[in-house]
Amino acid sequence: MKVLVHAELGGGVSEWKGVSGIDGMGVGEFVEWYTRNGGTLRHSLLSGNYLPQGIKFVEITKPNGGLCKLCISTIIDRVIQQAIAQVLSPIYEKTFSDYSYGFRPKRNDRQAVRKASEYVVMGREIVVDIDLKNFFDVINHDRLMYRLSETIGDKVLLKLIRRYLRSGIMADGVLNQCTEGTLQGSPLSPLLSNIVLDEPDKELEKRGTLFCSIC
């Protein structure tokens, strides 16, 4: 049907909520900006001419050690991405696996643990733990866009999502374009990652494997 329109960050992400992007605009300034420029923004989005701004790049320490790359978009781009996610999420939620618990409404890792405990009670004794290292960083853009095009018929929206995937990261004053991966910290990234992971989830279901997927 056409429609128009496994990694954990853990703690630490919340401390960056509301932080301004490379344009310096804070959350409190957005309403005033949108009052003046909302019409122009809507027109550029609907016409397919909108270009996302660059990304601020930071590194945070994960609770279990090591560094996590976090990308901070401008407030404007975060609002746009959130709007896209709110429209697409209900559509994809209908198709996601019942065994998937990560970054989904009314689902969490505690529910996944309870489901895994049920498997133990059923007599399952062998557990295989699979961790997709640097998952967010290596997602193939072309394959992801193909998956999206199977459901989304709006070419303007698809082009905008691809532009967000390729948004440049500002580091040491240099803007570097992304050629793979999704941006951790992006409002759209959790949904896109679940769309990618739904493929192996469905394959495990087909094989009759009992599992819990936590992105």
mmCIF file of C-alpha atoms in Angstrom, residues 78-181:
data_model
loop_
_atom_site.group_PDB
_atom_site.id
_atom_site.type_symbol
_atom_site.label_atom_id
_atom_site.label_comp_id
_atom_site.label_asym_id
_atom_site.label_seq_id
_atom_site.Cartn_x
_atom_site.Cartn_y
_atom_site.Cartn_z
ATOM 1 C CA ARG A 78 14.042 18.771 15.106
ATOM 2 C CA VAL A 79 10.469 20.086 14.818
ATOM 3 C CA ILE A 80 10.231 18.974 11.180
ATOM 4 C CA GLN A 81 11.634 15.530 11.922
ATOM 5 C CA GLN A 82 9.272 15.105 14.870
ATOM 6 C CA ALA A 83 6.334 15.996 12.608
ATOM 7 C CA ILE A 84 7.439 13.376 10.061
ATOM 8 C CA ALA A 85 7.838 10.756 12.782
ATOM 9 C CA GLN A 86 4.380 11.474 14.212
ATOM 10 C CA VAL A 87 2.778 10.899 10.809
ATOM 11 C CA LEU A 88 4.755 7.796 9.830
ATOM 12 C CA SER A 89 4.943 6.042 13.207
ATOM 13 C CA PRO A 90 1.249 4.981 13.356
ATOM 14 C CA ILE A 91 1.549 3.576 9.821
ATOM 15 C CA TYR A 92 4.628 1.470 10.536
ATOM 16 C CA GLU A 93 3.504 0.467 14.030
ATOM 17 C CA LYS A 94 0.796 -1.653 12.411
ATOM 18 C CA THR A 95 3.443 -3.743 10.640
ATOM 19 C CA PHE A 96 6.227 -4.054 13.224
ATOM 20 C CA SER A 97 6.863 -7.370 14.948
ATOM 21 C CA ASP A 98 5.123 -8.096 18.257
ATOM 22 C CA TYR A 99 8.548 -9.209 19.518
ATOM 23 C CA SER A 100 10.058 -5.727 18.989
ATOM 24 C CA TYR A 101 10.282 -3.495 22.078
ATOM 25 C CA GLY A 102 12.811 -0.738 21.352
ATOM 26 C CA PHE A 103 11.759 2.880 20.734
ATOM 27 C CA ARG A 104 8.092 1.971 20.327
ATOM 28 C CA PRO A 105 4.990 3.535 21.916
ATOM 29 C CA LYS A 106 3.876 1.803 25.133
ATOM 30 C CA ARG A 107 6.781 -0.662 24.879
ATOM 31 C CA ASN A 108 10.039 -0.796 26.805
ATOM 32 C CA ASP A 109 12.970 -3.007 27.779
ATOM 33 C CA ARG A 110 11.254 -4.193 30.978
ATOM 34 C CA GLN A 111 8.500 -5.746 28.894
ATOM 35 C CA ALA A 112 11.170 -7.442 26.791
ATOM 36 C CA VAL A 113 12.749 -8.902 29.952
ATOM 37 C CA ARG A 114 9.359 -10.211 31.090
ATOM 38 C CA LYS A 115 8.801 -11.827 27.697
ATOM 39 C CA ALA A 116 12.258 -13.430 27.841
ATOM 40 C CA SER A 117 11.415 -14.746 31.319
ATOM 41 C CA GLU A 118 8.318 -16.387 29.862
ATOM 42 C CA TYR A 119 10.549 -18.274 27.428
ATOM 43 C CA VAL A 120 12.588 -19.606 30.359
ATOM 44 C CA VAL A 121 9.428 -20.769 32.125
ATOM 45 C CA MET A 122 8.465 -22.550 28.897
ATOM 46 C CA GLY A 123 11.637 -24.617 29.233
ATOM 47 C CA ARG A 124 13.955 -22.797 26.836
ATOM 48 C CA GLU A 125 17.503 -23.126 28.192
ATOM 49 C CA ILE A 126 19.725 -21.705 25.457
ATOM 50 C CA VAL A 127 20.002 -17.924 25.117
ATOM 51 C CA VAL A 128 21.750 -16.158 22.221
ATOM 52 C CA ASP A 129 22.568 -12.483 22.822
ATOM 53 C CA ILE A 130 23.232 -10.520 19.633
ATOM 54 C CA ASP A 131 24.544 -6.951 19.787
ATOM 55 C CA LEU A 132 24.751 -5.046 16.503
ATOM 56 C CA LYS A 133 27.855 -2.963 17.114
ATOM 57 C CA ASN A 134 27.662 0.645 15.875
ATOM 58 C CA PHE A 135 24.278 -0.154 14.322
ATOM 59 C CA PHE A 136 23.155 3.460 13.937
ATOM 60 C CA ASP A 137 26.429 4.437 12.292
ATOM 61 C CA VAL A 138 26.406 1.898 9.452
ATOM 62 C CA ILE A 139 22.802 1.789 8.186
ATOM 63 C CA ASN A 140 22.841 1.762 4.378
ATOM 64 C CA HIS A 141 20.963 4.793 3.057
ATOM 65 C CA ASP A 142 19.965 3.263 -0.283
ATOM 66 C CA ARG A 143 18.524 0.134 1.313
ATOM 67 C CA LEU A 144 16.644 2.188 3.910
ATOM 68 C CA MET A 145 15.201 4.499 1.247
ATOM 69 C CA TYR A 146 14.057 1.487 -0.764
ATOM 70 C CA ARG A 147 12.247 0.111 2.282
ATOM 71 C CA LEU A 148 10.590 3.491 2.825
ATOM 72 C CA SER A 149 9.529 3.751 -0.823
ATOM 73 C CA GLU A 150 7.637 0.464 -0.473
ATOM 74 C CA THR A 151 5.177 2.232 1.832
ATOM 75 C CA ILE A 152 5.543 5.971 1.210
ATOM 76 C CA GLY A 153 4.336 7.284 -2.146
ATOM 77 C CA ASP A 154 5.168 10.938 -1.518
ATOM 78 C CA LYS A 155 8.412 11.614 -3.415
ATOM 79 C CA VAL A 156 8.841 15.036 -1.814
ATOM 80 C CA LEU A 157 8.793 13.442 1.626
ATOM 81 C CA LEU A 158 11.190 10.700 0.573
ATOM 82 C CA LYS A 159 13.610 13.309 -0.785
ATOM 83 C CA LEU A 160 13.420 15.244 2.479
ATOM 84 C CA ILE A 161 14.152 12.122 4.544
ATOM 85 C CA ARG A 162 17.168 11.337 2.367
ATOM 86 C CA ARG A 163 18.406 14.876 2.864
ATOM 87 C CA TYR A 164 18.157 14.404 6.614
ATOM 88 C CA LEU A 165 20.099 11.160 6.359
ATOM 89 C CA ARG A 166 22.862 12.971 4.471
ATOM 90 C CA SER A 167 22.883 16.087 6.655
ATOM 91 C CA GLY A 168 26.400 17.357 7.151
ATOM 92 C CA ILE A 169 28.024 17.173 10.590
ATOM 93 C CA MET A 170 29.880 20.267 11.745
ATOM 94 C CA ALA A 171 33.166 19.300 13.409
ATOM 95 C CA ASP A 172 36.035 21.721 14.025
ATOM 96 C CA GLY A 173 34.414 24.243 11.693
ATOM 97 C CA VAL A 174 34.191 21.784 8.786
ATOM 98 C CA LEU A 175 30.881 20.417 7.426
ATOM 99 C CA ASN A 176 31.232 16.696 6.629
ATOM 100 C CA GLN A 177 28.448 14.983 4.702
ATOM 101 C CA CYS A 178 27.084 11.658 5.987
ATOM 102 C CA THR A 179 27.162 8.774 3.519
ATOM 103 C CA GLU A 180 25.766 6.074 5.828
ATOM 104 C CA GLY A 181 24.049 5.659 9.164
#
